[in-house]
Coordinates of C-alpha atoms and ligand atoms in Angstrom, one line a residue:
M102 CA 16.0 -3.1 -14.4
S103 CA 16.7 -6.9 -14.7
E104 CA 15.4 -10.1 -12.7
S105 CA 18.7 -9.9 -9.9
R106 CA 18.4 -6.4 -9.7
L107 CA 14.2 -6.5 -8.7
R108 CA 15.6 -9.1 -6.3
E109 CA 18.1 -7.5 -4.3
E110 CA 16.2 -4.2 -4.5
I111 CA 13.1 -6.5 -2.5
C112 CA 15.2 -7.1 0.1
R113 CA 17.2 -3.8 0.3
Y114 CA 13.3 -1.9 0.9
G115 CA 12.5 -5.2 3.1
R116 CA 15.3 -4.9 5.4
S117 CA 15.0 -0.6 5.5
L118 CA 11.5 -1.0 6.4
F119 CA 12.0 -3.8 9.4
E120 CA 14.5 -2.3 10.8
R121 CA 12.7 1.0 11.1
G122 CA 9.9 -1.1 12.8
L123 CA 7.4 -0.8 10.6
T124 CA 6.4 -4.5 10.3
P125 CA 7.4 -6.7 13.2
G126 CA 8.3 -10.5 13.0
S127 CA 7.7 -12.3 9.9
S128 CA 4.9 -9.6 9.3
G129 CA 4.3 -8.0 5.8
N130 CA 5.2 -9.3 2.2
I131 CA 6.4 -7.2 -1.4
S132 CA 5.6 -8.3 -4.6
L133 CA 6.7 -6.8 -8.0
R134 CA 4.9 -7.8 -11.8
L135 CA 7.7 -8.8 -13.9
D136 CA 7.7 -7.2 -17.9
D137 CA 6.8 -10.8 -18.9
G138 CA 3.7 -11.4 -16.6
G139 CA 5.1 -13.3 -13.5
W140 CA 5.4 -11.7 -10.3
L141 CA 8.7 -11.6 -7.5
V142 CA 6.9 -12.4 -4.1
T143 CA 8.6 -12.9 -0.8
P144 CA 8.1 -15.9 0.7
T145 CA 5.8 -16.9 3.2
N146 CA 6.6 -16.6 6.8
A147 CA 9.8 -15.0 6.2
S148 CA 11.0 -11.5 8.2
L149 CA 11.4 -8.5 5.9
G150 CA 14.3 -7.7 7.4
F151 CA 16.3 -10.9 6.6
L152 CA 14.9 -11.8 3.2
D153 CA 17.3 -14.2 0.1
P154 CA 17.4 -13.1 -3.3
A155 CA 17.7 -16.2 -4.4
R156 CA 15.0 -17.5 -2.2
I157 CA 12.1 -15.4 -3.5
S158 CA 9.2 -16.6 -4.8
R159 CA 9.1 -16.6 -8.7
L160 CA 5.5 -17.0 -9.8
D161 CA 4.5 -17.3 -13.7
S162 CA 1.3 -15.2 -15.2
A163 CA -1.0 -17.4 -14.1
G164 CA 0.7 -17.4 -10.4
R165 CA 1.7 -20.2 -10.1
L166 CA 5.3 -21.1 -8.2
V167 CA 8.6 -21.2 -11.0
S168 CA 11.0 -21.1 -8.4
G169 CA 12.0 -20.1 -4.6
D170 CA 10.3 -20.5 -1.4
K171 CA 6.3 -20.7 -1.1
P172 CA 5.0 -17.6 -1.6
T173 CA 3.4 -15.1 1.1
K174 CA -0.6 -16.3 1.7
E175 CA -1.6 -12.9 1.4
I176 CA -1.1 -13.4 -2.6
P177 CA -4.9 -13.0 -3.1
L178 CA -4.5 -8.9 -1.8
H179 CA -2.0 -8.6 -4.3
A180 CA -3.9 -10.4 -6.8
A181 CA -6.6 -8.8 -6.6
L182 CA -5.0 -5.2 -6.2
Y183 CA -2.8 -5.7 -9.3
E184 CA -5.9 -6.6 -11.0
S185 CA -8.1 -3.7 -10.2
R186 CA -5.0 -1.3 -11.2
G187 CA -3.2 -2.0 -14.2
S188 CA -0.3 0.7 -13.6
A189 CA 0.8 -1.1 -10.6
R190 CA 4.0 -2.6 -10.7
A191 CA 4.7 -3.1 -7.1
I192 CA 2.5 -3.5 -3.9
V193 CA 4.0 -3.2 -0.3
H194 CA 1.5 -4.6 2.3
L195 CA 2.8 -3.9 6.4
H196 CA 1.7 -4.6 9.8
S197 CA 2.3 -1.0 10.6
T198 CA 1.4 0.0 13.7
H199 CA 0.2 3.8 13.3
A200 CA -1.9 2.3 10.2
V201 CA -3.2 -0.5 11.9
A202 CA -4.6 1.8 14.9
L203 CA -6.5 3.9 12.6
T204 CA -8.3 1.1 11.2
M205 CA -10.0 0.9 14.8
L206 CA -11.3 4.2 15.3
P207 CA -15.4 4.4 15.0
E208 CA -14.8 7.4 12.8
I209 CA -13.1 6.6 10.1
D210 CA -14.2 6.9 6.4
P211 CA -14.4 3.9 4.7
R212 CA -13.5 5.9 1.5
A213 CA -11.0 8.1 2.8
A214 CA -9.7 6.8 5.8
L215 CA -7.7 9.8 6.8
P216 CA -8.3 13.8 5.8
P217 CA -5.8 15.8 3.5
M218 CA -2.9 16.5 6.7
T219 CA -0.3 16.7 4.1
P220 CA 0.8 17.3 0.7
Y221 CA 3.3 14.6 1.1
Y222 CA 0.3 12.6 1.8
L223 CA -2.0 13.4 -1.0
M224 CA 0.9 13.5 -3.4
R225 CA 2.2 10.0 -2.7
A226 CA -0.6 7.6 -1.4
G227 CA -3.8 9.7 -2.8
E228 CA -6.4 8.6 -0.4
T229 CA -7.0 5.7 1.3
A230 CA -9.7 3.2 1.1
L231 CA -10.8 1.1 4.3
V232 CA -11.9 -2.4 4.0
P233 CA -13.5 -4.5 6.6
Y234 CA -11.6 -7.3 8.5
Y235 CA -11.2 -10.5 6.8
R236 CA -9.4 -13.5 8.3
P237 CA -5.6 -13.3 6.9
G238 CA -5.0 -15.4 3.9
D239 CA -9.1 -15.2 3.4
P240 CA -9.9 -15.1 -0.5
A241 CA -13.1 -12.8 0.2
V242 CA -10.4 -10.2 1.0
A243 CA -10.3 -9.8 -3.0
D244 CA -13.6 -8.9 -3.3
A245 CA -13.4 -6.4 -1.0
I246 CA -10.5 -4.4 -2.9
R247 CA -11.9 -5.5 -6.8
G248 CA -15.6 -3.6 -5.0
L249 CA -13.1 -0.8 -5.3
A250 CA -12.7 -0.4 -8.6
G251 CA -9.4 0.0 -8.9
K252 CA -9.7 3.7 -7.4
Y253 CA -7.3 3.4 -4.7
S254 CA -4.0 2.6 -5.1
S255 CA -3.6 2.6 -1.2
V256 CA -5.8 0.7 0.8
L257 CA -6.1 -0.5 4.8
L258 CA -7.5 -3.9 5.9
A259 CA -9.4 -3.1 9.1
N260 CA -7.5 -4.6 12.4
H261 CA -4.6 -6.0 9.9
G262 CA -2.8 -3.0 8.3
P263 CA -1.8 -1.0 4.5
V264 CA -1.6 -2.4 1.3
V265 CA -0.1 0.0 -1.4
A266 CA 0.7 0.0 -5.1
G267 CA 3.0 2.1 -6.8
D268 CA 4.1 2.0 -10.3
S269 CA 7.6 1.0 -9.5
L270 CA 8.9 -0.9 -5.7
E271 CA 10.8 2.9 -5.0
A272 CA 6.9 4.5 -4.9
A273 CA 4.8 1.6 -3.4
V274 CA 7.5 1.7 -0.6
F275 CA 7.1 5.6 0.1
A276 CA 3.7 5.6 -0.6
T277 CA 3.2 3.4 2.7
E278 CA 5.9 5.3 4.3
E279 CA 3.6 8.6 3.8
L280 CA 0.3 6.8 4.9
E281 CA 2.0 5.5 8.4
E282 CA 3.2 8.6 8.6
T283 CA -0.1 10.3 8.4
A284 CA -1.9 8.2 10.1
R285 CA 0.6 8.5 13.0
L286 CA 0.0 12.9 12.8
Y287 CA -3.7 11.9 12.8
L288 CA -3.5 10.1 16.0
L289 CA -1.4 12.9 17.7
L290 CA -3.8 15.8 17.0
R291 CA -7.0 13.7 17.5
N292 CA -9.0 15.7 19.4
L293 CA -7.2 18.8 19.3
N294 CA -9.0 20.3 16.2
P295 CA -6.5 20.6 13.9
R296 CA -6.5 22.4 10.5
Y297 CA -6.4 20.1 7.5
L298 CA -5.5 21.3 4.1
T299 CA -8.6 23.1 3.2
P300 CA -10.5 22.0 -0.2
D301 CA -8.8 24.9 -2.1
Q302 CA -5.7 24.1 -1.4
V303 CA -6.5 19.9 -2.3
S304 CA -7.9 20.9 -5.6
D305 CA -5.1 23.4 -6.0
L306 CA -2.9 20.3 -5.7
V307 CA -5.1 18.2 -7.8
Q308 CA -4.2 20.6 -10.3
N309 CA -1.0 21.2 -10.4
F310 CA 0.6 17.7 -9.5
G311 CA -2.2 16.1 -12.0
L312 CA -3.3 13.8 -8.7
D313 CA -5.8 10.9 -8.7
L314 CA -7.7 11.2 -6.3
P315 CA -10.9 9.0 -6.0
S316 CA -12.9 11.9 -4.2
H317 CA -12.6 14.2 -7.4
H318 CA -13.5 12.1 -10.0
D319 CA -16.8 13.4 -10.2
H320 CA -15.6 16.9 -10.7
D321 CA -12.6 16.6 -13.3
G322 CA -14.2 14.6 -15.5
H323 CA -12.4 12.1 -16.1
D324 CA -12.7 8.5 -16.8
H325 CA -10.6 6.4 -14.5
G326 CA -12.4 3.2 -15.1
Ligands
LIG502 ZN1 -0.7 -9.2 7.0

Protein backbone atom coordinates (compact mmCIF):
# COMPACT_ATOMS: atom_id res chain seq x y z
CA MET A 1 0.00 0.00 0.00
CA SER A 2 1.39 3.44 -0.94
CA GLU A 3 2.18 5.97 1.76
CA SER A 4 -0.61 8.29 0.60
CA ARG A 5 -3.06 5.42 0.82
CA LEU A 6 -1.81 4.56 4.32
CA ARG A 7 -2.28 8.19 5.40
CA GLU A 8 -5.87 8.01 4.21
CA GLU A 9 -6.40 4.72 6.06
CA ILE A 10 -5.22 6.28 9.34
CA CYS A 11 -7.73 9.12 8.87
CA ARG A 12 -10.55 6.74 7.89
CA TYR A 13 -10.08 4.40 10.87
CA GLY A 14 -9.47 7.36 13.19
CA ARG A 15 -12.76 8.95 12.18
CA SER A 16 -14.60 5.65 12.55
CA LEU A 17 -13.24 5.12 16.08
CA PHE A 18 -14.01 8.70 17.08
CA GLU A 19 -17.53 8.71 15.66
CA ARG A 20 -18.41 5.58 17.61
CA GLY A 21 -17.32 7.25 20.84
CA LEU A 22 -14.29 5.00 21.31
CA THR A 23 -11.94 7.86 22.17
CA PRO A 24 -13.12 11.36 23.17
CA GLY A 25 -11.80 14.82 22.35
CA SER A 26 -8.22 14.82 21.13
CA SER A 27 -7.38 11.58 22.96
CA GLY A 28 -6.04 8.47 21.29
CA ASN A 29 -3.37 8.01 18.67
CA ILE A 30 -2.47 5.72 15.80
CA SER A 31 0.91 4.80 14.30
CA LEU A 32 2.04 2.73 11.34
CA ARG A 33 5.49 1.34 10.64
CA LEU A 34 6.64 1.86 7.03
CA ASP A 35 8.87 -0.36 4.91
CA ASP A 36 11.84 2.04 5.27
CA GLY A 37 11.71 1.73 9.08
CA GLY A 38 10.06 5.15 9.46
CA TRP A 39 6.61 5.76 10.86
CA LEU A 40 3.41 7.63 10.27
CA VAL A 41 1.96 8.91 13.57
CA THR A 42 -1.07 11.01 14.43
CA PRO A 43 -0.13 14.54 15.59
CA THR A 44 -0.27 15.82 19.16
CA ASN A 45 -3.58 17.42 20.23
CA ALA A 46 -5.32 16.13 17.10
CA SER A 47 -8.77 14.56 17.34
CA LEU A 48 -8.91 11.18 15.62
CA GLY A 49 -12.22 12.34 14.17
CA PHE A 50 -10.72 15.20 12.16
CA LEU A 51 -7.31 14.11 10.90
CA ASP A 52 -5.77 15.60 7.76
CA PRO A 53 -3.73 13.08 5.73
CA ALA A 54 -1.20 15.77 4.75
CA ARG A 55 -0.51 16.78 8.37
CA ILE A 56 0.15 13.32 9.79
CA SER A 57 3.62 13.21 11.38
CA ARG A 58 6.19 11.40 9.26
CA LEU A 59 9.13 10.12 11.31
CA ASP A 60 12.35 8.52 10.09
CA SER A 61 13.66 5.23 11.47
CA ALA A 62 15.43 7.13 14.29
CA GLY A 63 12.13 8.75 15.33
CA ARG A 64 12.99 12.22 13.98
CA LEU A 65 10.18 14.32 12.51
CA VAL A 66 10.59 14.53 8.71
CA SER A 67 7.31 16.23 7.78
CA GLY A 68 3.85 17.03 9.08
CA ASP A 69 2.77 18.26 12.51
CA LYS A 70 4.50 17.50 15.80
CA PRO A 71 3.73 13.87 16.72
CA THR A 72 1.74 12.67 19.73
CA LYS A 73 3.55 12.91 23.05
CA GLU A 74 2.61 9.26 23.60
CA ILE A 75 5.34 8.14 21.16
CA PRO A 76 7.23 6.23 23.92
CA LEU A 77 4.28 3.81 24.19
CA HIS A 78 4.34 3.06 20.51
CA ALA A 79 8.13 2.82 20.30
CA ALA A 80 8.31 0.32 23.16
CA LEU A 81 5.63 -1.92 21.72
CA TYR A 82 7.21 -1.92 18.22
CA GLU A 83 10.57 -2.65 19.78
CA SER A 84 9.31 -5.67 21.71
CA ARG A 85 6.82 -6.96 19.08
CA GLY A 86 8.89 -7.38 15.92
CA SER A 87 5.86 -8.33 13.80
CA ALA A 88 3.85 -5.21 14.71
CA ARG A 89 3.09 -2.89 11.79
CA ALA A 90 0.47 -0.69 13.40
CA ILE A 91 -0.51 0.43 16.90
CA VAL A 92 -3.76 1.91 18.14
CA HIS A 93 -4.07 3.67 21.49
CA LEU A 94 -7.48 4.84 22.73
CA HIS A 95 -9.08 6.23 25.86
CA SER A 96 -12.08 3.92 25.50
CA THR A 97 -14.46 3.95 28.45
CA HIS A 98 -14.94 0.27 29.28
CA ALA A 99 -11.29 -0.68 28.88
CA VAL A 100 -10.29 2.23 31.13
CA ALA A 101 -12.92 1.23 33.70
CA LEU A 102 -11.57 -2.30 33.75
CA THR A 103 -8.08 -1.08 34.75
CA MET A 104 -9.43 0.36 38.01
CA LEU A 105 -11.05 -2.80 39.33
CA PRO A 106 -9.27 -4.45 42.25
CA GLU A 107 -9.44 -8.04 40.99
CA ILE A 108 -7.70 -7.53 37.64
CA ASP A 109 -4.84 -9.93 36.94
CA PRO A 110 -2.03 -7.89 35.33
CA ARG A 111 -1.05 -10.89 33.17
CA ALA A 112 -4.61 -11.59 31.98
CA ALA A 113 -6.72 -8.49 32.47
CA LEU A 114 -9.81 -10.20 31.03
CA PRO A 115 -10.99 -13.78 31.39
CA PRO A 116 -11.46 -15.88 28.22
CA MET A 117 -14.98 -14.66 27.50
CA THR A 118 -15.34 -15.08 23.74
CA PRO A 119 -13.35 -16.77 20.97
CA TYR A 120 -12.99 -13.49 19.03
CA TYR A 121 -11.41 -11.74 21.99
CA LEU A 122 -8.74 -14.44 22.11
CA MET A 123 -8.36 -14.58 18.32
CA ARG A 124 -8.02 -10.83 17.78
CA ALA A 125 -6.67 -9.35 21.02
CA GLY A 126 -5.12 -12.47 22.59
CA GLU A 127 -4.58 -12.02 26.29
CA THR A 128 -4.13 -8.53 27.70
CA ALA A 129 -1.53 -7.25 30.13
CA LEU A 130 -2.12 -4.41 32.59
CA VAL A 131 0.74 -2.04 33.43
CA PRO A 132 0.64 0.41 36.35
CA TYR A 133 -0.33 4.06 36.09
CA TYR A 134 2.16 6.51 34.57
CA ARG A 135 1.70 10.18 33.78
CA PRO A 136 0.92 10.58 30.03
CA GLY A 137 4.16 10.91 28.09
CA ASP A 138 6.28 9.54 30.97
CA PRO A 139 9.10 7.57 29.30
CA ALA A 140 8.93 5.06 32.21
CA VAL A 141 5.84 3.53 30.60
CA ALA A 142 8.14 2.31 27.84
CA ASP A 143 10.14 0.27 30.36
CA ALA A 144 6.93 -1.25 31.71
CA ILE A 145 5.93 -2.32 28.19
CA ARG A 146 9.40 -3.66 27.43
CA GLY A 147 9.15 -5.61 30.68
CA LEU A 148 6.38 -7.67 29.08
CA ALA A 149 9.02 -9.01 26.66
CA GLY A 150 6.80 -8.79 23.61
CA LYS A 151 4.47 -11.52 24.85
CA TYR A 152 1.38 -9.30 24.65
CA SER A 153 0.01 -7.52 21.58
CA SER A 154 -2.60 -5.80 23.75
CA VAL A 155 -1.71 -3.83 26.87
CA LEU A 156 -3.87 -1.75 29.20
CA LEU A 157 -2.38 1.32 30.87
CA ALA A 158 -3.96 1.74 34.30
CA ASN A 159 -6.40 4.69 34.57
CA HIS A 160 -5.58 5.59 30.96
CA GLY A 161 -6.44 3.17 28.15
CA PRO A 162 -5.49 0.32 25.80
CA VAL A 163 -2.45 0.11 23.48
CA VAL A 164 -2.81 -2.59 20.85
CA ALA A 165 -0.42 -3.77 18.12
CA GLY A 166 -1.38 -5.56 14.92
CA ASP A 167 0.31 -6.79 11.76
CA SER A 168 -1.81 -4.26 9.86
CA LEU A 169 -3.77 -1.15 10.80
CA GLU A 170 -7.02 -3.03 10.29
CA ALA A 171 -5.87 -5.83 12.61
CA ALA A 172 -4.82 -3.35 15.31
CA VAL A 173 -8.15 -1.49 15.06
CA PHE A 174 -10.25 -4.67 15.16
CA ALA A 175 -8.27 -6.01 18.12
CA THR A 176 -8.75 -2.74 20.01
CA GLU A 177 -12.49 -2.86 19.34
CA GLU A 178 -12.65 -6.48 20.50
CA LEU A 179 -10.79 -5.56 23.70
CA GLU A 180 -13.17 -2.67 24.39
CA GLU A 181 -16.29 -4.79 23.78
CA THR A 182 -14.93 -7.61 25.94
CA ALA A 183 -14.22 -5.15 28.76
CA ARG A 184 -17.82 -3.99 28.38
CA LEU A 185 -19.08 -7.58 28.61
CA TYR A 186 -16.99 -8.12 31.70
CA LEU A 187 -18.51 -5.06 33.37
CA LEU A 188 -22.04 -6.14 32.38
CA LEU A 189 -21.53 -9.59 33.85
CA ARG A 190 -19.40 -8.74 36.85
CA ASN A 191 -20.76 -10.40 40.01
CA LEU A 192 -23.32 -12.42 38.00
CA ASN A 193 -21.20 -15.57 38.04
CA PRO A 194 -20.99 -15.92 34.22
CA ARG A 195 -19.66 -19.01 32.44
CA TYR A 196 -16.38 -18.14 30.70
CA LEU A 197 -14.68 -20.39 28.16
CA THR A 198 -13.22 -23.46 29.83
CA PRO A 199 -9.48 -24.27 29.69
CA ASP A 200 -10.31 -27.05 27.18
CA GLN A 201 -12.22 -24.63 24.96
CA VAL A 202 -9.31 -22.18 25.09
CA SER A 203 -6.80 -24.93 24.24
CA ASP A 204 -8.99 -25.96 21.32
CA LEU A 205 -8.89 -22.38 19.97
CA VAL A 206 -5.13 -22.15 20.50
CA GLN A 207 -4.60 -25.34 18.50
CA ASN A 208 -7.12 -24.74 15.73
CA PHE A 209 -6.28 -21.10 15.10
CA GLY A 210 -2.59 -21.17 16.02
CA LEU A 211 -3.10 -18.54 18.72
CA ASP A 212 -0.08 -17.08 20.45
CA LEU A 213 -1.35 -16.69 24.01
CA PRO A 214 1.13 -15.84 26.78
CA SER A 215 -0.54 -18.29 29.19
CA HIS A 216 0.13 -21.10 26.71
CA HIS A 217 3.81 -20.31 26.15
CA ASP A 218 4.93 -22.68 28.85
CA HIS A 219 2.90 -25.55 27.47
CA ASP A 220 3.42 -25.47 23.71
CA GLY A 221 7.21 -25.50 23.65
CA HIS A 222 7.46 -22.54 21.25
CA ASP A 223 10.13 -19.94 21.68
CA HIS A 224 8.44 -16.55 21.52
CA GLY A 225 11.48 -14.64 22.83
ZN1 LIG B 1 -3.44 8.17 26.04
